CSV table of C-alpha atoms and ligand atoms in Angstrom, one decimal:
chain,number,residue,atom,x,y,z
A,1,MET,CA,14.6,141.7,117.9
A,2,GLU,CA,18.1,141.7,116.5
A,3,TYR,CA,19.9,145.0,116.2
A,4,ARG,CA,22.9,146.0,114.0
A,5,ILE,CA,25.2,149.0,114.5
A,6,ASN,CA,25.8,151.6,111.9
A,7,ARG,CA,29.5,151.9,112.2
A,8,ARG,CA,29.6,155.5,111.0
A,9,THR,CA,27.0,156.8,113.5
A,10,GLY,CA,27.0,154.3,116.3
A,11,ASP,CA,23.2,153.9,116.0
A,12,LYS,CA,21.8,150.5,117.1
A,13,ILE,CA,19.1,149.8,114.5
A,14,SER,CA,16.5,147.0,114.5
A,15,VAL,CA,16.9,144.5,111.6
A,16,ILE,CA,13.2,145.0,110.9
A,17,GLY,CA,12.3,148.6,110.3
A,18,LEU,CA,9.2,150.0,108.6
A,19,GLY,CA,8.5,151.8,105.4
A,20,ALA,CA,5.6,154.3,105.2
A,21,SER,CA,4.2,153.7,101.7
A,22,SER,CA,1.0,152.0,102.8
A,23,ILE,CA,0.4,152.8,106.5
A,24,SER,CA,-2.2,155.5,105.6
A,25,GLN,CA,-4.5,152.7,104.5
A,26,ALA,CA,-4.9,151.7,108.2
A,27,GLY,CA,-6.7,154.9,109.0
A,28,GLU,CA,-5.7,157.1,111.9
A,29,LYS,CA,-6.6,154.9,114.9
A,30,GLU,CA,-5.2,151.7,113.6
A,31,GLY,CA,-2.2,153.5,112.1
A,32,ILE,CA,-1.2,155.0,115.4
A,33,GLU,CA,-1.8,151.7,117.2
A,34,THR,CA,0.2,149.8,114.6
A,35,LEU,CA,3.2,152.1,115.0
A,36,GLN,CA,3.0,151.7,118.8
A,37,MET,CA,2.8,148.0,118.4
A,38,ALA,CA,5.9,148.1,116.2
A,39,PHE,CA,7.8,150.0,118.8
A,40,ASP,CA,6.6,147.7,121.6
A,41,ASN,CA,8.0,144.8,119.5
A,42,GLY,CA,11.5,146.4,119.3
A,43,ILE,CA,11.3,148.2,115.9
A,44,ASN,CA,13.1,151.5,116.3
A,45,TYR,CA,13.8,152.5,112.7
A,46,PHE,CA,11.2,154.2,110.5
A,47,ASP,CA,11.4,155.5,106.9
A,48,VAL,CA,8.8,158.2,106.5
A,49,ALA,CA,8.6,158.6,102.8
A,50,GLY,CA,4.8,158.1,103.0
A,51,GLY,CA,2.5,157.4,100.0
A,52,ASP,CA,0.5,160.5,101.1
A,53,ALA,CA,0.4,163.2,103.7
A,54,LYS,CA,-2.1,161.5,106.0
A,55,CYS,CA,0.3,159.2,107.8
A,56,PHE,CA,2.7,161.8,109.2
A,57,PRO,CA,0.6,162.8,112.2
A,58,TYR,CA,0.3,159.1,113.1
A,59,TYR,CA,4.0,159.0,113.8
A,60,GLY,CA,3.9,162.3,115.7
A,61,GLU,CA,1.1,160.8,117.9
A,62,ALA,CA,2.6,157.4,118.3
A,63,PHE,CA,6.2,158.4,119.1
A,64,GLU,CA,6.1,161.9,120.7
A,65,SER,CA,6.8,160.5,124.1
A,66,VAL,CA,9.5,158.1,122.9
A,67,ARG,CA,11.1,160.3,120.3
A,68,ASP,CA,14.6,159.7,121.5
A,69,LYS,CA,14.2,156.0,121.2
A,70,VAL,CA,13.1,155.9,117.5
A,71,MET,CA,15.0,157.0,114.4
A,72,TYR,CA,13.5,158.6,111.3
A,73,GLN,CA,14.7,158.6,107.8
A,74,ILE,CA,13.3,161.9,106.4
A,75,HIS,CA,13.5,162.6,102.7
A,76,PHE,CA,14.6,165.9,101.2
A,77,GLY,CA,12.7,165.9,97.9
A,78,ALA,CA,9.5,164.1,99.0
A,79,ASN,CA,6.8,166.8,98.7
A,80,TYR,CA,3.3,166.5,100.1
A,81,GLU,CA,1.8,169.9,99.2
A,82,THR,CA,-1.0,168.3,97.2
A,83,GLY,CA,-1.8,165.8,99.9
A,84,ASN,CA,-0.2,163.0,97.9
A,85,TYR,CA,3.4,162.1,97.5
A,86,GLY,CA,5.3,164.1,95.0
A,87,TRP,CA,9.0,164.5,94.1
A,88,THR,CA,10.9,167.7,93.7
A,89,THR,CA,14.4,169.2,93.6
A,90,ASN,CA,13.2,172.7,94.1
A,91,LEU,CA,14.9,174.2,97.2
A,92,ASP,CA,12.0,176.3,98.4
A,93,LYS,CA,9.5,173.5,98.1
A,94,ILE,CA,11.9,171.1,100.0
A,95,LYS,CA,12.4,173.6,102.8
A,96,ALA,CA,8.6,174.0,103.1
A,97,SER,CA,8.1,170.2,103.0
A,98,ILE,CA,10.8,169.6,105.7
A,99,LYS,CA,9.3,172.2,108.0
A,100,TRP,CA,5.8,170.6,107.5
A,101,GLN,CA,7.1,167.1,108.1
A,102,LEU,CA,8.8,168.0,111.3
A,103,GLN,CA,5.7,169.7,112.6
A,104,GLN,CA,3.6,166.7,111.8
A,105,LEU,CA,6.1,164.3,113.3
A,106,LYS,CA,6.2,166.5,116.4
A,107,THR,CA,10.0,166.7,116.4
A,108,ASP,CA,12.7,169.2,115.8
A,109,TYR,CA,15.4,167.0,114.5
A,110,ILE,CA,16.1,164.4,111.8
A,111,ASN,CA,18.1,161.3,112.5
A,112,TYR,CA,18.9,160.6,108.9
A,113,GLY,CA,18.3,163.4,106.4
A,114,PHE,CA,18.0,161.7,103.0
A,115,ILE,CA,18.9,162.9,99.6
A,116,HIS,CA,15.8,161.6,98.0
A,117,CYS,CA,15.4,159.2,95.1
A,118,ILE,CA,18.3,160.0,92.9
A,119,ASP,CA,18.0,157.8,89.9
A,120,GLU,CA,19.4,159.9,87.1
A,121,GLU,CA,22.6,161.8,86.7
A,122,SER,CA,20.5,164.9,86.2
A,123,ASP,CA,18.7,164.4,89.6
A,124,TRP,CA,22.1,164.4,91.3
A,125,ASN,CA,23.2,167.5,89.4
A,126,ALA,CA,20.0,169.3,90.2
A,127,TYR,CA,20.3,168.5,93.8
A,128,GLN,CA,23.7,170.2,93.9
A,129,LYS,CA,22.9,173.1,91.5
A,130,ASN,CA,19.6,174.0,93.4
A,131,GLY,CA,21.4,174.1,96.7
A,132,VAL,CA,19.6,171.2,98.3
A,133,LEU,CA,22.8,169.4,99.2
A,134,ASP,CA,24.1,172.6,100.8
A,135,TYR,CA,20.8,172.9,102.7
A,136,ILE,CA,21.2,169.4,104.2
A,137,LYS,CA,24.8,170.2,105.1
A,138,GLU,CA,23.7,173.5,106.8
A,139,LEU,CA,21.1,171.6,108.8
A,140,LYS,CA,23.7,169.1,109.8
A,141,GLU,CA,26.0,171.9,111.0
A,142,LYS,CA,23.1,173.2,113.1
A,143,GLY,CA,22.5,169.7,114.6
A,144,ILE,CA,19.0,169.5,113.1
A,145,VAL,CA,20.1,166.7,110.7
A,146,LYS,CA,22.1,164.2,112.7
A,147,HIS,CA,23.3,162.1,109.7
A,148,VAL,CA,23.0,162.1,106.0
A,149,GLY,CA,21.7,159.4,103.7
A,150,ILE,CA,20.7,158.8,100.1
A,151,SER,CA,17.9,156.8,98.5
A,152,SER,CA,18.4,155.5,95.0
A,153,HIS,CA,17.8,152.4,92.9
A,154,THR,CA,21.0,153.1,90.9
A,155,PRO,CA,24.4,151.8,92.1
A,156,LYS,CA,26.6,154.2,90.0
A,157,LEU,CA,24.8,157.3,91.4
A,158,ILE,CA,25.1,156.0,95.0
A,159,HIS,CA,28.9,155.6,94.4
A,160,LYS,CA,29.0,159.3,93.4
A,161,ALA,CA,27.3,160.2,96.6
A,162,LEU,CA,29.6,157.9,98.6
A,163,ASP,CA,32.6,159.6,97.0
A,164,THR,CA,31.6,162.9,98.8
A,165,GLY,CA,32.3,161.2,102.2
A,166,LEU,CA,29.0,162.7,103.5
A,167,ILE,CA,26.9,159.6,103.4
A,168,ASP,CA,26.1,157.5,106.5
A,169,MET,CA,23.2,155.5,105.3
A,170,VAL,CA,22.0,154.2,101.9
A,171,MET,CA,18.5,153.2,101.1
A,172,PHE,CA,18.6,150.7,98.3
A,173,SER,CA,16.2,148.2,96.7
A,174,ILE,CA,17.4,144.7,97.4
A,175,ASN,CA,15.7,141.5,96.5
A,176,PRO,CA,16.6,138.3,94.5
A,177,ALA,CA,14.7,139.6,91.5
A,178,TYR,CA,16.6,142.9,91.2
A,179,ASP,CA,19.9,141.2,92.1
A,180,TYR,CA,19.3,138.7,89.3
A,181,GLN,CA,18.4,141.3,86.7
A,182,GLN,CA,14.6,140.9,86.8
A,183,GLY,CA,12.2,143.8,87.4
A,184,ASP,CA,11.8,147.5,86.9
A,185,TYR,CA,14.5,148.5,89.4
A,186,ALA,CA,17.1,145.8,88.5
A,187,ASN,CA,19.6,148.6,87.9
A,188,GLY,CA,23.3,147.6,87.7
A,189,SER,CA,24.7,144.2,86.8
A,190,VAL,CA,24.9,141.4,89.4
A,191,ASN,CA,28.5,142.3,90.1
A,192,GLU,CA,27.9,146.1,90.3
A,193,ARG,CA,25.2,145.5,92.8
A,194,MET,CA,27.4,143.2,94.9
A,195,GLU,CA,30.3,145.7,94.7
A,196,LEU,CA,28.0,148.4,96.1
A,197,TYR,CA,27.0,146.2,99.1
A,198,LYS,CA,30.7,145.4,99.8
A,199,ARG,CA,31.7,149.1,99.5
A,200,CYS,CA,29.1,150.1,102.0
A,201,GLU,CA,30.2,147.4,104.5
A,202,ALA,CA,33.9,148.3,104.0
A,203,GLU,CA,33.2,152.0,104.6
A,204,GLY,CA,30.8,151.4,107.5
A,205,VAL,CA,27.9,152.9,105.7
A,206,GLY,CA,24.6,151.2,106.5
A,207,ILE,CA,22.1,150.0,104.0
A,208,SER,CA,18.3,150.2,104.7
A,209,VAL,CA,16.4,148.0,102.3
A,210,MET,CA,13.4,149.1,100.3
A,211,LYS,CA,11.3,146.9,98.0
A,212,ALA,CA,12.5,143.7,99.7
A,213,PHE,CA,9.5,141.9,98.2
A,214,SER,CA,9.9,143.7,94.8
A,215,GLY,CA,6.6,145.6,95.5
A,216,GLY,CA,4.9,142.3,96.4
A,217,GLN,CA,5.7,140.7,93.0
A,218,LEU,CA,7.9,138.1,94.5
A,219,LEU,CA,5.3,136.9,96.9
A,220,ASP,CA,2.9,135.6,94.2
A,221,GLU,CA,3.9,132.9,91.6
A,222,LYS,CA,1.7,134.7,89.0
A,223,THR,CA,3.8,137.9,89.3
A,224,SER,CA,7.1,136.5,90.5
A,225,PRO,CA,9.7,136.8,87.6
A,226,PHE,CA,10.9,133.4,88.6
A,227,GLY,CA,7.4,131.8,88.2
A,228,LYS,CA,7.6,130.7,91.8
A,229,ALA,CA,6.6,132.7,94.9
A,230,LEU,CA,9.0,133.5,97.8
A,231,THR,CA,7.9,134.2,101.3
A,232,LYS,CA,8.4,137.4,103.2
A,233,MET,CA,10.7,135.5,105.6
A,234,GLN,CA,12.9,134.3,102.7
A,235,CYS,CA,13.1,137.8,101.2
A,236,ILE,CA,13.9,139.5,104.5
A,237,GLN,CA,16.7,136.9,105.2
A,238,TYR,CA,18.0,137.3,101.7
A,239,ALA,CA,18.4,141.1,102.2
A,240,LEU,CA,19.8,140.8,105.7
A,241,ASP,CA,22.6,138.4,104.4
A,242,LYS,CA,23.9,141.1,102.0
A,243,PRO,CA,27.0,142.9,103.2
A,244,GLY,CA,26.3,146.4,104.6
A,245,VAL,CA,22.6,145.8,105.3
A,246,LEU,CA,21.4,146.9,108.7
A,247,THR,CA,17.6,146.9,108.3
A,248,VAL,CA,14.8,145.9,106.0
A,249,LEU,CA,11.9,148.3,105.8
A,250,PRO,CA,8.7,146.5,104.6
A,251,GLY,CA,5.6,148.7,103.9
A,252,ILE,CA,2.6,147.6,106.0
A,253,ARG,CA,-1.1,148.4,105.8
A,254,GLY,CA,-1.9,147.8,109.5
A,255,LYS,CA,-1.6,145.5,112.4
A,256,GLU,CA,-2.1,142.2,110.4
A,257,ASP,CA,0.7,143.1,108.0
A,258,LEU,CA,2.9,144.0,111.0
A,259,LYS,CA,2.2,140.8,112.7
A,260,GLU,CA,3.2,138.9,109.6
A,261,VAL,CA,6.5,140.7,109.3
A,262,LEU,CA,7.3,140.3,113.0
A,263,LYS,CA,7.0,136.5,112.5
A,264,PHE,CA,10.5,136.8,111.1
A,265,ASN,CA,11.8,137.0,114.6
A,266,GLU,CA,10.4,133.6,115.5
A,267,ALA,CA,10.9,131.9,112.1
A,268,SER,CA,13.0,128.8,111.8
A,269,ASP,CA,16.1,128.5,109.7
A,270,GLU,CA,14.1,126.4,107.3
A,271,GLU,CA,11.4,129.1,106.9
A,272,LYS,CA,14.1,131.7,106.1
A,273,ASP,CA,16.1,129.4,103.8
A,274,TYR,CA,16.0,131.1,100.3
A,275,SER,CA,18.2,128.6,98.5
A,276,ILE,CA,15.3,128.0,96.1
A,277,ILE,CA,16.6,131.0,94.2
A,278,SER,CA,19.6,129.0,93.1
A,279,GLU,CA,17.2,127.6,90.4
A,280,PHE,CA,17.1,131.1,88.8
A,281,THR,CA,20.8,132.1,89.2
A,282,PRO,CA,22.0,133.8,86.1
A,283,PRO,CA,25.4,132.6,84.7
A,284,GLU,CA,27.4,135.6,86.1
A,285,ALA,CA,26.2,134.7,89.7
A,286,THR,CA,26.7,131.0,89.5
A,287,GLY,CA,29.5,129.6,91.7
A,288,LYS,CA,29.5,132.7,93.9
A,289,CYS,CA,28.8,132.3,97.6
A,290,VAL,CA,25.7,134.3,98.7
A,291,TYR,CA,26.4,133.6,102.4
A,292,CYS,CA,23.1,131.7,102.9
A,293,ASN,CA,24.5,128.8,105.0
A,294,HIS,CA,22.2,126.3,103.2
A,295,CYS,CA,25.3,124.0,103.1
A,296,GLU,CA,25.4,123.8,106.9
A,297,PRO,CA,25.9,121.9,109.1
A,298,CYS,CA,29.6,121.7,108.8
A,299,PRO,CA,31.1,118.9,110.9
A,300,MET,CA,33.8,121.2,112.1
A,301,LYS,CA,31.2,123.9,113.0
A,302,LEU,CA,32.6,126.5,110.6
A,303,ASP,CA,30.2,129.4,109.9
A,304,ILE,CA,30.6,129.0,106.2
A,305,GLY,CA,28.6,132.0,105.1
A,306,LEU,CA,30.3,134.4,107.5
A,307,ILE,CA,33.8,133.1,106.7
A,308,ASN,CA,33.0,133.7,103.0
A,309,LYS,CA,31.6,137.2,103.7
A,310,TYR,CA,34.7,138.3,105.7
A,311,TYR,CA,36.9,137.0,102.9
A,312,ASP,CA,35.0,138.9,100.2
A,313,LEU,CA,34.9,142.0,102.3
A,314,SER,CA,38.6,141.9,103.2
A,315,LYS,CA,39.4,141.6,99.5
A,316,ALA,CA,37.1,144.6,98.8
A,317,GLY,CA,39.2,146.7,101.2
A,318,ASP,CA,37.2,146.4,104.4
A,319,VAL,CA,40.0,146.7,107.0
A,320,LEU,CA,37.9,145.4,109.9
A,321,ALA,CA,37.0,142.2,108.1
A,322,LYS,CA,40.4,140.6,108.8
A,323,ASP,CA,40.0,141.1,112.5
A,324,HIS,CA,36.4,139.8,112.5
A,325,TYR,CA,37.7,136.7,110.7
A,326,ARG,CA,40.5,136.2,113.1
A,327,ASN,CA,38.1,136.4,116.0
A,328,LEU,CA,36.0,133.6,114.7
A,329,GLU,CA,36.1,130.5,116.9
A,330,LYS,CA,36.6,128.3,113.7
A,331,THR,CA,38.3,129.6,110.6
A,332,ALA,CA,39.0,128.2,107.1
A,333,LYS,CA,42.1,126.5,108.5
A,334,ASP,CA,39.8,124.2,110.5
A,335,CYS,CA,38.2,122.8,107.3
A,336,ILE,CA,38.8,119.1,107.0
A,337,GLN,CA,37.8,119.0,103.3
A,338,CYS,CA,35.0,116.6,103.9
A,339,GLY,CA,33.0,117.9,101.0
A,340,HIS,CA,29.6,118.1,102.6
A,341,CYS,CA,29.2,121.7,101.8
A,342,ASN,CA,30.0,121.1,98.1
A,343,THR,CA,27.3,118.5,97.8
A,344,ARG,CA,24.8,120.8,99.6
A,345,CYS,CA,25.4,124.1,97.9
A,346,PRO,CA,22.6,124.9,95.5
A,347,PHE,CA,24.6,127.8,94.0
A,348,LYS,CA,27.4,125.4,92.7
A,349,VAL,CA,30.1,127.0,94.9
A,350,ASP,CA,33.2,124.9,95.1
A,351,GLN,CA,33.5,125.6,98.8
A,352,MET,CA,36.2,123.0,99.6
A,353,ASN,CA,38.5,124.8,97.2
A,354,ARG,CA,37.4,128.2,98.5
A,355,MET,CA,38.2,127.3,102.1
A,356,GLN,CA,41.8,126.5,101.1
A,357,GLU,CA,41.9,129.8,99.2
A,358,ILE,CA,40.5,131.7,102.2
A,359,ALA,CA,43.0,130.0,104.7
A,360,THR,CA,45.9,130.9,102.4
A,361,TYR,CA,44.7,134.5,102.0
A,362,PHE,CA,44.3,135.2,105.7
A,363,GLU,CA,47.7,133.8,106.4
A,364,SER,CA,49.3,136.4,104.1
A,365,VAL,CA,47.3,139.6,105.1
B,1,SF4,S1,28.6,127.7,99.9
B,1,SF4,FE1,26.6,127.8,98.9
B,1,SF4,S2,25.2,127.1,100.4
B,1,SF4,FE2,27.1,127.6,101.5
B,1,SF4,S3,26.8,129.7,102.2
B,1,SF4,FE3,27.8,129.8,100.2
B,1,SF4,S4,26.2,130.0,98.7
B,1,SF4,FE4,25.2,129.3,100.6
B,2,SF4,S1,34.5,120.9,103.4
B,2,SF4,FE1,35.2,122.1,105.1
B,2,SF4,S2,33.8,123.8,105.3
B,2,SF4,FE2,32.8,122.2,104.0
B,2,SF4,S3,31.6,121.1,105.4
B,2,SF4,FE3,33.5,120.1,105.3
B,2,SF4,S4,34.8,120.9,106.9
B,2,SF4,FE4,33.0,122.2,106.7
């Protein structure tokens, strides 16, 4: 398992985490065993916004003895009083729900306390007016909430939350469909979405990814907005290539789903190659590097995707990107302008030109 560090918190987070939307379908015995199997395979990051109340004790049972080795995203606003998932900004209900969730999870602290599902300006206002944000801050002061996060499908509202300086983790819906303006949660333009990823990376705020398969739609050619199916491996790699992303959180229904997701760790570069999406690239995204490395191998052994990512991040204000770039064994200066990448890039990036631009840029910063 690969791990990435949340720079604001120092937490070492597995690139594959798990969502909780479907785990109840496994039933208690398999649900607990599935979670233990996930932990045994290196998964240490769990979002617990369950589809219903039944799954919470599974986590309590599976992880009580290893609580300090797993991290929970717990949502202030997810309400299970009916037995099913509900959403609220009512402070008393949220307090009761958090108390209940902690009991079920057999824990007395929250790794990441999430401002839950803010998709409208009014949700964000209600969160502040009703005292929910102050409640999270109060729990943070008491050490019950270690870090604060926000889940949302809407870039402009995430920016507002980031402006508070409170946020250490963002849960956001990332997949090629949404990024290319297809689907129910394709909020924000191509550029707005990319600007959000870059801001998170620049400020050291991690992103945990929900809906990496667009609710399963991308996995079936009949429902894929592109008319072609992608694989889970391609979708996971796509999300992990975005700046700021630390972990992808697929929802699983039991051991078989988990085994399938874990195949990512063994998958070949070909299996994870998602360059097929270049066939669907909207005009505003054409010619922009998505860091996929489909254009490799470079005869000079340049990591083309990473060099481009550091360049974009540095220009977006990420002060660390310059040092990361300079520490690379090979940089844009080593490009011999052979043109191989230009012929291979399915996204029509003029990479030869870009390498010259990047070399000049890093000489002057
Ligand atoms: S130049 Fe094209 S193929 Fe190479 S990393 Fe960028 S987008 Fe991918
Ligand atoms: S043009 Fe430069 S970056 Fe592209 S493959 Fe050739 S040497 Fe590598």
